[in-house]
Short mmCIF file of C-alpha atoms and ligand atoms in Angstrom, two decimals:
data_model
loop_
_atom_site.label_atom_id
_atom_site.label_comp_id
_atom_site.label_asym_id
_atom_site.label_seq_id
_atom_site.Cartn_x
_atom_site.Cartn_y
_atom_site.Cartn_z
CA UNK A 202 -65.30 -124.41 -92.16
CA UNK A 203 -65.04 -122.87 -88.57
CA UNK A 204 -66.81 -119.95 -87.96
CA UNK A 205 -63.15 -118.34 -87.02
CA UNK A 206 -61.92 -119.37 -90.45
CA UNK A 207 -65.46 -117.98 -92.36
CA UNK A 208 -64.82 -114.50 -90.47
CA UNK A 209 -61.16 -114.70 -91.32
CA UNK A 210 -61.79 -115.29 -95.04
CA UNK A 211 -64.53 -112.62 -95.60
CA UNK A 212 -62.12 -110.38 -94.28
CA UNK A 213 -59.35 -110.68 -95.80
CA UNK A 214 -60.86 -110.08 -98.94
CA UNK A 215 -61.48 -106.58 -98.06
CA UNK A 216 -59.72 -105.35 -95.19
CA UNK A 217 -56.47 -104.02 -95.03
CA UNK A 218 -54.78 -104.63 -91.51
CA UNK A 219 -52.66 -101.64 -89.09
CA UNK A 220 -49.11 -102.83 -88.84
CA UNK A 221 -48.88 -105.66 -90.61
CA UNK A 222 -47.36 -107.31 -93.65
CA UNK A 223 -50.41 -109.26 -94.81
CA UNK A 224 -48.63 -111.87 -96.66
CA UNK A 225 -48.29 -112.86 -93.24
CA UNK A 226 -52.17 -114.43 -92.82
CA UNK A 227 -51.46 -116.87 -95.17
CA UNK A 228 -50.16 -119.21 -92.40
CA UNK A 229 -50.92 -117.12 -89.36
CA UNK A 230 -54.23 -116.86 -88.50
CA UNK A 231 -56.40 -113.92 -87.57
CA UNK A 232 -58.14 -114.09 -84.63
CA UNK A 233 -62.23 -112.93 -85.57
CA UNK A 234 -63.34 -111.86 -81.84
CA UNK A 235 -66.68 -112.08 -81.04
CA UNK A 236 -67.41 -110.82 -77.41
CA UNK A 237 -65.48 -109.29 -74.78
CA UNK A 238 -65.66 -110.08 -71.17
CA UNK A 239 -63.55 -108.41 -68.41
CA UNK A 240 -59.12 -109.42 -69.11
CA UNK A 241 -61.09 -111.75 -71.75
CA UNK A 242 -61.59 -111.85 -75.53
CA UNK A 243 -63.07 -114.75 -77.10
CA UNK A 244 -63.51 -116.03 -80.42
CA UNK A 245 -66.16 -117.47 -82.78
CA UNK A 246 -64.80 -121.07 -82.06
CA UNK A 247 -65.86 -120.16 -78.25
CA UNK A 248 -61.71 -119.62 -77.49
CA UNK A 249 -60.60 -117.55 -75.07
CA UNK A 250 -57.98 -115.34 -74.83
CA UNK A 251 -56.43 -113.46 -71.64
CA UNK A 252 -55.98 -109.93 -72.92
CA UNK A 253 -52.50 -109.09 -71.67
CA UNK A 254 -51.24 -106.06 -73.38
CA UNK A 255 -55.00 -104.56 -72.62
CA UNK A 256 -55.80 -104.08 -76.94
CA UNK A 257 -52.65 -102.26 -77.60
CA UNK A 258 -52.36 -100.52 -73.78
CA UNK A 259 -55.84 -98.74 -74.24
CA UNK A 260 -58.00 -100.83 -71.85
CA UNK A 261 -57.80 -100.55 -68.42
CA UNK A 262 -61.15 -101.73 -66.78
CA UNK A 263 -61.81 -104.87 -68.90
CA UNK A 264 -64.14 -105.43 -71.86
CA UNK A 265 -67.51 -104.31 -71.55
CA UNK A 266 -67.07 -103.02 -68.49
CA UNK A 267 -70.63 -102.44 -67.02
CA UNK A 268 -70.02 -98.82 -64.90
CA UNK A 269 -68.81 -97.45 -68.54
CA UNK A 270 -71.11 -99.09 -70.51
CA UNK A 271 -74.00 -97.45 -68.74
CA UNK A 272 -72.81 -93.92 -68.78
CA UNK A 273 -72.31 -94.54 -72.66
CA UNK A 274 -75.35 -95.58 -72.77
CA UNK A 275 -76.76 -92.84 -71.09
CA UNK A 276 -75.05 -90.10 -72.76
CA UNK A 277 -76.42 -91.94 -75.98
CA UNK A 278 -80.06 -90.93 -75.10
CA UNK A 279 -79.14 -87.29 -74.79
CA UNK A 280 -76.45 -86.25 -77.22
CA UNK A 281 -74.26 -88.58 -79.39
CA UNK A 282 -72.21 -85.66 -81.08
CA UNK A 283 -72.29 -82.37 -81.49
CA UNK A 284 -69.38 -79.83 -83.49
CA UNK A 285 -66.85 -78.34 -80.57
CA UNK A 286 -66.46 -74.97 -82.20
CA UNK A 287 -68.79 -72.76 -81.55
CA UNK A 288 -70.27 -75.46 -79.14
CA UNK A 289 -70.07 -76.92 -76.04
CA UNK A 290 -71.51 -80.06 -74.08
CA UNK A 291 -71.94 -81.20 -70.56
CA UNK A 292 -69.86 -84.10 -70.73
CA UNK A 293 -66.73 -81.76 -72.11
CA UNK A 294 -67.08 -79.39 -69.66
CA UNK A 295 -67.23 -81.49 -67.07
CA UNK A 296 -63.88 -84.24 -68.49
CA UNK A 297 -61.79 -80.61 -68.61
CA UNK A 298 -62.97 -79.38 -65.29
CA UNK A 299 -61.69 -82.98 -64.04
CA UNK A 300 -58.45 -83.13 -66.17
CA UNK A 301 -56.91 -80.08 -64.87
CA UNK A 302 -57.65 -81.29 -61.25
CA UNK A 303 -56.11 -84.68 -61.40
CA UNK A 304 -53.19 -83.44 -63.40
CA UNK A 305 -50.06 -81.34 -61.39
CA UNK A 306 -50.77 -77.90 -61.19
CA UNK A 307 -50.44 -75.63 -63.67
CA UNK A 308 -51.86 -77.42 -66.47
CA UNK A 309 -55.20 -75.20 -66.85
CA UNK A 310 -56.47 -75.58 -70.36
CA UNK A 311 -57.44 -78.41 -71.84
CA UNK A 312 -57.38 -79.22 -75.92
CA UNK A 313 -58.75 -82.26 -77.82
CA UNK A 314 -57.71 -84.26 -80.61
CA UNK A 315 -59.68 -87.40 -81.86
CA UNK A 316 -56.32 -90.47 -81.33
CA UNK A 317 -53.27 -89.88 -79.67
CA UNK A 318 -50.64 -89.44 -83.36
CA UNK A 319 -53.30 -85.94 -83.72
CA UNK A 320 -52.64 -85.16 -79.74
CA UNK A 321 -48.81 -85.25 -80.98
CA UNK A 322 -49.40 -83.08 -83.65
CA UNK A 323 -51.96 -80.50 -81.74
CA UNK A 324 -48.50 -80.52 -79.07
CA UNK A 325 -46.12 -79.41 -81.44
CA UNK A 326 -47.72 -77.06 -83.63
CA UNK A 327 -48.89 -75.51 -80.24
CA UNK A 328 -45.43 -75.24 -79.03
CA UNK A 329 -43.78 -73.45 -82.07
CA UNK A 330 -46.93 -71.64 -82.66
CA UNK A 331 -46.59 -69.93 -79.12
CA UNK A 332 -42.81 -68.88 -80.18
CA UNK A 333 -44.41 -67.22 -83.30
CA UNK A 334 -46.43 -65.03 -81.24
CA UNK A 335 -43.79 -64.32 -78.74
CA UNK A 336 -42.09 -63.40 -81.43
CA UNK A 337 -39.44 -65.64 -81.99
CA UNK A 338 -39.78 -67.86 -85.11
CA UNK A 339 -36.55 -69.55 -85.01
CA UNK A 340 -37.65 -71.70 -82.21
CA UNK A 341 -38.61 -74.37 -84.78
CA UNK A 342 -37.24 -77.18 -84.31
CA UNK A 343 -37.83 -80.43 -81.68
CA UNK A 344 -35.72 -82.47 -79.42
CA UNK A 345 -36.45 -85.79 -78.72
CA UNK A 346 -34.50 -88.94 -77.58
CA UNK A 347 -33.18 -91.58 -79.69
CA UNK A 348 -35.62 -95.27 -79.52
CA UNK A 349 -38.78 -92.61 -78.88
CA UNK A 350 -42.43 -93.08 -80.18
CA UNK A 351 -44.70 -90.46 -80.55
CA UNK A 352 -47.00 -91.76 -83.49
CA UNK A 353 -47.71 -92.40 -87.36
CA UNK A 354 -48.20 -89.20 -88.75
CA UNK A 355 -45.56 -87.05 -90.38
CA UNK A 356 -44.85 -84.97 -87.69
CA UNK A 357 -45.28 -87.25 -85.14
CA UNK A 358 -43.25 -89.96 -86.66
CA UNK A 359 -40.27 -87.34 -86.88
CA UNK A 360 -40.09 -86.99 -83.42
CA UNK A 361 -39.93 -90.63 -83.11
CA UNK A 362 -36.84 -92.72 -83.86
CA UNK A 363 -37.58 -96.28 -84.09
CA UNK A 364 -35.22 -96.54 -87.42
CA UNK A 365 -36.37 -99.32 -89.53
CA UNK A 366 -39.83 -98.36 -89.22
CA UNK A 367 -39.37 -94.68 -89.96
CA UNK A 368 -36.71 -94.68 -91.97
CA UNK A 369 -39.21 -95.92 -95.13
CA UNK A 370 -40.56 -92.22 -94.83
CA UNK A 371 -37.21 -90.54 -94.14
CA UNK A 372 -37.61 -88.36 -97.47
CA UNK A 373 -41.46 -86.75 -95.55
CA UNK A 374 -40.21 -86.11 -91.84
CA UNK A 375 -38.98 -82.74 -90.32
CA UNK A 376 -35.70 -82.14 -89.24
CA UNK A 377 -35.77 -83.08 -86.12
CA UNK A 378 -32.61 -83.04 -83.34
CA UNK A 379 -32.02 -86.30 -81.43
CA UNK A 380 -30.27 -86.92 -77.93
CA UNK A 381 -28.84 -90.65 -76.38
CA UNK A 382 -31.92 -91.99 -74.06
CA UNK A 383 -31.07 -92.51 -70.54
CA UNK A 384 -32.74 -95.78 -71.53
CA UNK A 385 -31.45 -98.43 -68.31
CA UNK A 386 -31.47 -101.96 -70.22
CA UNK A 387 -28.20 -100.26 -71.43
CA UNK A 388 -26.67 -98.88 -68.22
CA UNK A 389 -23.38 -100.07 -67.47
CA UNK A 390 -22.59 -103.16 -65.11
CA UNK A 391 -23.38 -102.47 -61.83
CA UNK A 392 -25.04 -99.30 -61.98
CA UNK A 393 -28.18 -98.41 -61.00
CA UNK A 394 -30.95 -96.73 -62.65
CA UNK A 395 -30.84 -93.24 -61.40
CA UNK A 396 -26.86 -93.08 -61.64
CA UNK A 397 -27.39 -93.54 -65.43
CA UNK A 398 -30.01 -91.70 -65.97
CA UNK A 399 -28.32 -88.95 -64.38
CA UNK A 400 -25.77 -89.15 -66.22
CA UNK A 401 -27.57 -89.59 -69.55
CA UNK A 402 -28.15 -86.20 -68.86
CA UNK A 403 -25.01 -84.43 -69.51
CA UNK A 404 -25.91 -85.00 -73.75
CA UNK A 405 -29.45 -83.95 -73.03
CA UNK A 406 -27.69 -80.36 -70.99
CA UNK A 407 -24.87 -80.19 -73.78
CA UNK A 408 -27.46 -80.61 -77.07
CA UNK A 409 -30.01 -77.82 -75.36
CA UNK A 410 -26.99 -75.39 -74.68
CA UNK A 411 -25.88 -75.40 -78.05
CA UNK A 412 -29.45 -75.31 -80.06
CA UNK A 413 -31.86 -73.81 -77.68
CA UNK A 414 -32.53 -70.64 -79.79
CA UNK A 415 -33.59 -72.66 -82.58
CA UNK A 416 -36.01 -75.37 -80.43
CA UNK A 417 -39.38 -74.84 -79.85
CA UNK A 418 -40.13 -78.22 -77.64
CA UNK A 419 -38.30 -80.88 -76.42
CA UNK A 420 -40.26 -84.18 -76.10
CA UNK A 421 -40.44 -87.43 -73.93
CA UNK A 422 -42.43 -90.54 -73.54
CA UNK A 423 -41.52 -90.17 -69.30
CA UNK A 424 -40.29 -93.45 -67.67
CA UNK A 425 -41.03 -95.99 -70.25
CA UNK A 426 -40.33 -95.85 -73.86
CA UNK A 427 -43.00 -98.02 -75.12
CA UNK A 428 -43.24 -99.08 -78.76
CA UNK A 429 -39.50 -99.31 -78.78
CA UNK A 430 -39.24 -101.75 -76.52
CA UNK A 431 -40.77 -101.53 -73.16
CA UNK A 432 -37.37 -99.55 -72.65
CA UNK A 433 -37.40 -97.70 -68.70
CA UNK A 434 -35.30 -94.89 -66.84
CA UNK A 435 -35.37 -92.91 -63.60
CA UNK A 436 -37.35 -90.42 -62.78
CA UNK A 437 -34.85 -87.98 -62.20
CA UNK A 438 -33.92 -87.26 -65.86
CA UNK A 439 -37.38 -85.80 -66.32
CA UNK A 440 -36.70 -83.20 -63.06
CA UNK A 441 -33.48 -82.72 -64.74
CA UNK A 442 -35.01 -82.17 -67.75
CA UNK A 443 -37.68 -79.93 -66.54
CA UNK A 444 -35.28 -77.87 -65.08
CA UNK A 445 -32.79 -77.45 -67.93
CA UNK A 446 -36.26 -76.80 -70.05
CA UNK A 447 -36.71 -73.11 -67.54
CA UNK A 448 -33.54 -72.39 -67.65
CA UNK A 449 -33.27 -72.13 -71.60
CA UNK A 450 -36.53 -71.58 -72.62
CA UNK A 451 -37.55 -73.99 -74.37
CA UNK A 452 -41.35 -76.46 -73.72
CA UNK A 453 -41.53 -79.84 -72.18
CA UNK A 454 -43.63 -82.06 -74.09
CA UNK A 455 -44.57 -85.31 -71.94
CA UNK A 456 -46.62 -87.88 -74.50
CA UNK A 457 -48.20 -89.74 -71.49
CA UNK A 458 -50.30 -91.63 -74.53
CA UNK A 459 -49.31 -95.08 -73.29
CA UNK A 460 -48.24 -94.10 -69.56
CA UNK A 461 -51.10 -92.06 -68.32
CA UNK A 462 -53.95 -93.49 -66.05
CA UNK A 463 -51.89 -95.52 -63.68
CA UNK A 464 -49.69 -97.22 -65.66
CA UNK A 465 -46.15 -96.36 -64.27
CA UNK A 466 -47.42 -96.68 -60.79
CA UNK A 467 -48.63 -92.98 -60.21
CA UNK A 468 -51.79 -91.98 -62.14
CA UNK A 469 -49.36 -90.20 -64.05
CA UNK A 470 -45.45 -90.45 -64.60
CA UNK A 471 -44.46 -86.65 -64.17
CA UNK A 472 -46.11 -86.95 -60.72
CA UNK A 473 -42.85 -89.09 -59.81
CA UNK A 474 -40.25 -86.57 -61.09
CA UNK A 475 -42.70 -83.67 -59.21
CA UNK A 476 -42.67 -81.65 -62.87
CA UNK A 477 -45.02 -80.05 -64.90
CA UNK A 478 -44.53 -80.42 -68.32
CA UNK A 479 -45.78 -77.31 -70.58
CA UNK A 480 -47.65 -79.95 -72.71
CA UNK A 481 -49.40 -83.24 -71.42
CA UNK A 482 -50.57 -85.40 -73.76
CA UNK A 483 -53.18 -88.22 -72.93
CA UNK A 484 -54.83 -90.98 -74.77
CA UNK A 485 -55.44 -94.56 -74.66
CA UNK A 486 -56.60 -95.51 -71.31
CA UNK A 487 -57.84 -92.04 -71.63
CA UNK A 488 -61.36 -93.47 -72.16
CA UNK A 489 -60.86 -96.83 -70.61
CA UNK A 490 -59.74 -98.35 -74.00
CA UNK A 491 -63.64 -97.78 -75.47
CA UNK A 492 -63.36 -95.03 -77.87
CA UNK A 493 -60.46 -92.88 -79.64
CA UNK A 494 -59.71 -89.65 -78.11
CA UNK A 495 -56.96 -87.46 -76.98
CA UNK A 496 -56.60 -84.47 -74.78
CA UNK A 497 -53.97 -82.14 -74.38
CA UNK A 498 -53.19 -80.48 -71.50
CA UNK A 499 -51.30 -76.42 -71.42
CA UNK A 500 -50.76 -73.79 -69.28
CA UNK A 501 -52.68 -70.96 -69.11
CA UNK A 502 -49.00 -68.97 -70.21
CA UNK A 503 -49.38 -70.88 -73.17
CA UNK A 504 -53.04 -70.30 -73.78
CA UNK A 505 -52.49 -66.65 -73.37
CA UNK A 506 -50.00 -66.35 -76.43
CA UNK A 507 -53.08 -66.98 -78.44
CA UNK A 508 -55.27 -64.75 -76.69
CA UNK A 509 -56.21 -61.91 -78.65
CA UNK A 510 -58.30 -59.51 -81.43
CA UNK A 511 -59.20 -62.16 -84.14
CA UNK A 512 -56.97 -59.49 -86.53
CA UNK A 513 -53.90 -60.54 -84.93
CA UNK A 514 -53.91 -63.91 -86.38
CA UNK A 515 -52.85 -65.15 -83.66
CA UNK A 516 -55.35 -68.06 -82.75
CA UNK A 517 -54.61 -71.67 -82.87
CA UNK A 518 -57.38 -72.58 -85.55
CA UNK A 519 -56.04 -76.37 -85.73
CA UNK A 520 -59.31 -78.68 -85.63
CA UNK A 521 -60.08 -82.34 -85.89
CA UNK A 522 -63.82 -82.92 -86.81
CA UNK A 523 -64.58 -85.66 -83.73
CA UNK A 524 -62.97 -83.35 -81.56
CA UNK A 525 -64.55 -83.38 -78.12
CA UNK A 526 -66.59 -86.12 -78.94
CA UNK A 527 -69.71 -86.65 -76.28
CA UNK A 528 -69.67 -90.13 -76.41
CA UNK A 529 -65.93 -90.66 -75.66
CA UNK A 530 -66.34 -88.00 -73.24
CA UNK A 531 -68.61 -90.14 -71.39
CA UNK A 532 -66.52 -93.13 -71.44
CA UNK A 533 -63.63 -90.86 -69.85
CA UNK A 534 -65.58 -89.86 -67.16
CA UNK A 535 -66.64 -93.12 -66.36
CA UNK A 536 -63.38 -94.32 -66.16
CA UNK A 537 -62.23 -91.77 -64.03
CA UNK A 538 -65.43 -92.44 -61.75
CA UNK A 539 -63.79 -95.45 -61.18
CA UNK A 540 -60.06 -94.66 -60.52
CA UNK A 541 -61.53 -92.45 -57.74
CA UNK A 542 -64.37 -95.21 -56.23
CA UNK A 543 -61.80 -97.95 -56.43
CA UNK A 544 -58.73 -96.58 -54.84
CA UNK A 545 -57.10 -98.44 -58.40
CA UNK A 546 -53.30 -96.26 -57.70
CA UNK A 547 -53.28 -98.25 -54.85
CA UNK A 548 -54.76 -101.77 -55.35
CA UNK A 549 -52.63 -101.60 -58.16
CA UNK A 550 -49.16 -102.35 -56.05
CA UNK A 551 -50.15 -104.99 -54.64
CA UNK A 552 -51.04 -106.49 -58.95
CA UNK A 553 -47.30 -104.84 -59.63
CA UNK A 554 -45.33 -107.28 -56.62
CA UNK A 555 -47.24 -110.08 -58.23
CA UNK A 556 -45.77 -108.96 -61.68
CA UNK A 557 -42.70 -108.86 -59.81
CA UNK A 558 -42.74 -112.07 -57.91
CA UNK A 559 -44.49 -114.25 -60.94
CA UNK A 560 -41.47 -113.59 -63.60
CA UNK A 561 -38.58 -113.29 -60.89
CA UNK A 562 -37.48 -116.68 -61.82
CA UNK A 563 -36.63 -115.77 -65.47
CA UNK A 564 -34.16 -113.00 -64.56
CA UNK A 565 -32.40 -117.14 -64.35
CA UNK A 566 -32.68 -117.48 -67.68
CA UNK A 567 -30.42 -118.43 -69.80
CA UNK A 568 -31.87 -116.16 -72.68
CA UNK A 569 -33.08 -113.14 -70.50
CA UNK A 570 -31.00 -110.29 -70.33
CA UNK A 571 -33.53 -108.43 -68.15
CA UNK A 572 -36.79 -108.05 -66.74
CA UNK A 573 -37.84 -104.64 -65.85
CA UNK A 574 -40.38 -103.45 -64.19
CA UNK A 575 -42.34 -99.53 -63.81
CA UNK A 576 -46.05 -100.50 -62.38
CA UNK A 577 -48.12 -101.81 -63.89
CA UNK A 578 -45.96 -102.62 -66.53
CA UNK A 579 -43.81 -105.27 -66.68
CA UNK A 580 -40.91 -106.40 -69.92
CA UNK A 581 -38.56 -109.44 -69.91
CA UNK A 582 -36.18 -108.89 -72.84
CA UNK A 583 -34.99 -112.33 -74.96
CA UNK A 584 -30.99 -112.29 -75.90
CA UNK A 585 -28.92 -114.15 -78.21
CA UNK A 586 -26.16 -114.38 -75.96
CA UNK A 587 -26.64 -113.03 -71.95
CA UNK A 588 -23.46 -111.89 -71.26
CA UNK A 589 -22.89 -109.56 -73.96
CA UNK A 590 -26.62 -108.45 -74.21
CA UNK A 591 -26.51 -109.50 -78.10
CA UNK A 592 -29.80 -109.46 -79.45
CA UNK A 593 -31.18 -112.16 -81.63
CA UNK A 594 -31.62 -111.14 -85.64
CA UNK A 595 -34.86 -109.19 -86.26
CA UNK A 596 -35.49 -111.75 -89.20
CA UNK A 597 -35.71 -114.73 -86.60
CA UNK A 598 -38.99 -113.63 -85.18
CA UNK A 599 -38.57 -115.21 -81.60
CA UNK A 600 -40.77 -112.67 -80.10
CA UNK A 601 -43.36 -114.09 -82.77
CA UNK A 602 -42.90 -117.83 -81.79
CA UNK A 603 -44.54 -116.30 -77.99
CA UNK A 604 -46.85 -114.82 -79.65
CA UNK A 605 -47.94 -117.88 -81.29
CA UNK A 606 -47.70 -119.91 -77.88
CA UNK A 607 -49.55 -118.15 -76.11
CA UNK A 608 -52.50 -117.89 -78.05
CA UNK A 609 -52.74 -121.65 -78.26
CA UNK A 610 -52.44 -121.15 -74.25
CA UNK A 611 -55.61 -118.56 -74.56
CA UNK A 612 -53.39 -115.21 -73.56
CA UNK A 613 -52.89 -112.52 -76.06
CA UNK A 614 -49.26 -111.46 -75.59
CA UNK A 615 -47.69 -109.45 -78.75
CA UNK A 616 -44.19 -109.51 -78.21
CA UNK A 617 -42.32 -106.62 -79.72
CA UNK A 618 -39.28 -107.93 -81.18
CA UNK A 619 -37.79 -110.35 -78.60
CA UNK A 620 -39.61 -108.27 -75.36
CA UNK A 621 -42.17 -110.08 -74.27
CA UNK A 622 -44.05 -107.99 -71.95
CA UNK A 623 -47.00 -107.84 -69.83
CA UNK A 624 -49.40 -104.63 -69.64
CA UNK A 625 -52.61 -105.98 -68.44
CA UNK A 626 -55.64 -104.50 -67.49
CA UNK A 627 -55.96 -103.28 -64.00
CA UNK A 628 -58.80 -105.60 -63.26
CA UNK A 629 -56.70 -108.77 -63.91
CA UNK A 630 -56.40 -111.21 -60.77
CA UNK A 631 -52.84 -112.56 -58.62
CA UNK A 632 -54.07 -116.14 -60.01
CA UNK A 633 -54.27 -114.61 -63.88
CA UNK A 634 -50.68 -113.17 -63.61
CA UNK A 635 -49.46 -116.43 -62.59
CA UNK A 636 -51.05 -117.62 -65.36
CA UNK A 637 -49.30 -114.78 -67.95
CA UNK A 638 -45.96 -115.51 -66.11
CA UNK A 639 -46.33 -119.40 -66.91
CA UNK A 640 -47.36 -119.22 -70.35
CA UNK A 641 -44.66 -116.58 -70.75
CA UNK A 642 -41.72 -118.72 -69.31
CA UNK A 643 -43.15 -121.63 -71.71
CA UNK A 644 -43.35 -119.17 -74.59
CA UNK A 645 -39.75 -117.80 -73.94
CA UNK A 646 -38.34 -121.67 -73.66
CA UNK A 647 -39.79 -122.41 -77.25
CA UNK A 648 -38.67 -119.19 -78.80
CA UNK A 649 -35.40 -119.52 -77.58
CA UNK A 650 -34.78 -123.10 -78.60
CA UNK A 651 -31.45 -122.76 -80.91
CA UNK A 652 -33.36 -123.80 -84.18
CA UNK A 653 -35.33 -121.40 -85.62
CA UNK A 654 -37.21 -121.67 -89.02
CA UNK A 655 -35.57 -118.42 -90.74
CA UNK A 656 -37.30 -119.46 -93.77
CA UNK A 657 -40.49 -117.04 -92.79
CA UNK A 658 -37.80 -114.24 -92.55
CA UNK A 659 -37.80 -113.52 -96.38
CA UNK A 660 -41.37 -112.32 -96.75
CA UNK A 661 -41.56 -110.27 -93.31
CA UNK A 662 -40.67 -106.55 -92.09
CA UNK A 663 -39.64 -105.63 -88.91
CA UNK A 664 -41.88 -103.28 -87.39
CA UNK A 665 -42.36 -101.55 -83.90
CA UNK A 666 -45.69 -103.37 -82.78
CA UNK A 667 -45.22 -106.47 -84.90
CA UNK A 668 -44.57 -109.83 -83.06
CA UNK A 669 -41.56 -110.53 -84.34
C1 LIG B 918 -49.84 -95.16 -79.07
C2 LIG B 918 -48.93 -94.02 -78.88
C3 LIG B 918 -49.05 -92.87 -79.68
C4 LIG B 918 -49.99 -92.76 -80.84
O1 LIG B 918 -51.34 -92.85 -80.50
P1 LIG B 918 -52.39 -93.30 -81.63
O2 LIG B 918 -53.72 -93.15 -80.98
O3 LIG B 918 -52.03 -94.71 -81.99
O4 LIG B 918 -52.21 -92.38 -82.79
C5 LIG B 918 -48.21 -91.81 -79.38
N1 LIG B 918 -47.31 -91.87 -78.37
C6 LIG B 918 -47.19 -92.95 -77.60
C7 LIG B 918 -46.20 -92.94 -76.47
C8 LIG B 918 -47.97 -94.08 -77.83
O5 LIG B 918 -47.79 -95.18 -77.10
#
């Protein structure tokens, strides 16, 4: 037996995979990795695998990167953890004191949750909490836009909408209030982007006008809508937005989870609409993809609500144990060590026109309805039919038939559903793109091929990060 297929059995007798029916591994395998090396992962058979959606959009400086390695290391000789309450650390101090200078002004305090689902959470009971002690508890309730993802938890998955995966916990979520996105891919014929975001916006003014006394928050994945589908819109709903938000009073939550750090061009998206949200959450490529951490971002009006005698109650005394964590701390400044040395914003554009020019020719294709494009991420969406943008059956799986492709190829692109997409890590090459685009364009000819086996339809659930 291969060593791939000895690591794949021993763990499959105990482990229980995220986001996936399991039934599944019976004919697909699992991949056992043994070492990471820059874009690369490679297996115990000595395959290797380009790493193009960065391990779930977390890494952004390769695998065992050496600059973060080293400061882990480091901080590992002096302090690996330490409680946050009553505590503090070098490494925390010093990741805040940077966080509120990189991010737009006004975002002064900085709280920390151990993965980005608890940043979510840490958002919105921050939000309503703060209308509690301005004393108005009927601001309760959250806005969000329809195809959003926000996370797995209760709260967090109520504020998403990607329906068949959380409609299985419809009975547990809260009552949440959702508004059309000015999602593009569905703009009409001939318009452009910011003409439909724009007017997207009228159902976003209409729906705040009418329940703005009883809404606490209202919250946005800005530019790209990511687990639903690599979906993208104009900056200028989220100025809109912003602006609407002052003028009745209620927060702006921007979950920058997956677009933070560069991804959407600018080292973050609200820099392009020139807003500050009330609430900026970050994760992910937070700490260069290394360890799990989240930070969230307020203003120091918001901090202040909470600010005073312990009597009053009025203290936010929500905790994760890992909070803080030195270790991840480390790995975050690191990372941002090397945003600043290597100019990456910019050396990025010149990775994003490759994107660009590598997949142009499928916009040709007779399957493609689209490829879009924010930065340094990049989608190309596979269609039943391309006129009427008719999507091919969920239980068909195409987006899995790429996924399949391309590892044989040695890339590791997870379609999700029939969007194949590209989010690499920021130290890929022109000459590795190409590559990506090629084995994409193969991958896309395959799954589109009319015949399809439905027969592995039976057994399978659709689900937002599942290839297929
Ligand atoms: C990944 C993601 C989350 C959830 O983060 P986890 O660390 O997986 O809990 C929330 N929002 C967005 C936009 C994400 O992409």
């Amino acid at each position: 037996m291969s060593l791939n297929a000895q690591w794949m059995q021993r763990d499959l007798a105990v482990l229980w995979h995220p986001c996936t029916q399991m039934k599944d591994h019976e004919r697909l395998p699992l991949i056992p990795i043994k070492r990471g090396d820059g874009v690369w992962l490679e297996d115990f058979d000595g395959k290797r695998y380009l790493d193009a959606v960065s391990s779930w959009w977390v890494n952004v400086f390769g695998h065992r990167n050496p600059r973060i390695n080293q400061r882990i290391r480091d901080q590992l000789d002096n302090l690996e953890h330490v409680m946050l309450a009553g505590f503090t650390h070098e490494p925390v101090v010093e990741l805040s004191e940077r966080l509120v200078k990189i991010t737009p002004a006004g975002l002064d305090k900085v709280f920390y949750a151990d993965n980005g689902s608890s940043g979510i959470e840490v958002a919105l009971k921050m939000s309503h909490h703060y209308w509690l002690n301005c004393d108005q508890p009927g601001k309760k309730r959250f806005i969000t836009l329809t195809n959003s993802y926000h996370g797995e938890t209760v709260a967090a998955m109520s504020v998403g909408d990607v329906a068949l995966f959380t409609d299985t916990y419809k009975a547990l979520l809260l009552d949440t209030i959702k508004v059309p996105s000015p999602d593009c891919y569905l703009r009409p014929e001939g318009m452009g982007w910011e003409e439909h975001s724009r007017n997207m916006f009228a159902a976003m003014e209409q729906t705040l006008a009418e329940h703005a006394h009883e809404v606490a928050a209202v919250i946005v994945e800005p530019l790209i809508q990511g687990a639903g589908g690599m979906r993208m819109y104009h900056p200028v709903y989220l100025t809109l937005l912003r602006e609407a938000c002052d003028r009745y009073g209620v927060h702006l939550i921007h979950d920058e989870i997956a677009v933070g750090f560069g991804r959407t061009g600018s080292m973050f998206a609200c820099e392009q609409a020139g807003i500050t949200p009330d609430f900026l959450v970050l994760s992910k490529a937070l700490t260069g993809g290394y360890l799990p951490m989240a930070a969230v971002l307020t203003t120091n009006q918001v901090y202040g609500a909470f600010y005073d005698d312990y009597a009053t109650l009025r203290a936010f005394l929500h905790s994760h144990t890992y909070t803080g964590n030195p270790l991840a701390c480390a790995a975050a400044l690191a990372t941002l060590d090397i945003f600043e040395q290597d100019n990456v914003i910019e050396a990025n554009k010149a990775l994003s026109a490759r994107m660009a020019s590598a997949t142009a020719h499928l916009v040709d294709h007779p399957h493609v309805a689209e490829v879009r494009q924010t930065g340094m991420a990049l989608a190309i969406e596979m269609v039943q039919d391309k006129a009427s943008k008719t999507a091919y059956p969920w239980q068909q799986r195409r987006g899995l038939q790429v996924y399949q492709h391309a590892l044989e190829r040695g890339a590791l692109l997870r379609p999700l559903g029939s969007v194949v997409y590209f989010l690499p890590p920021y130290v890929i090459t022109p000459e590795q793109i190409d590559f990506l685009a090629e084995v994409a364009s193969e991958g896309i000819d395959i799954a589109t091929r009319e015949s399809v086996s439905v027969a592995v339809a039976s057994d399978l659930y659709p689900n937002h990060r599942d290839p297929g």
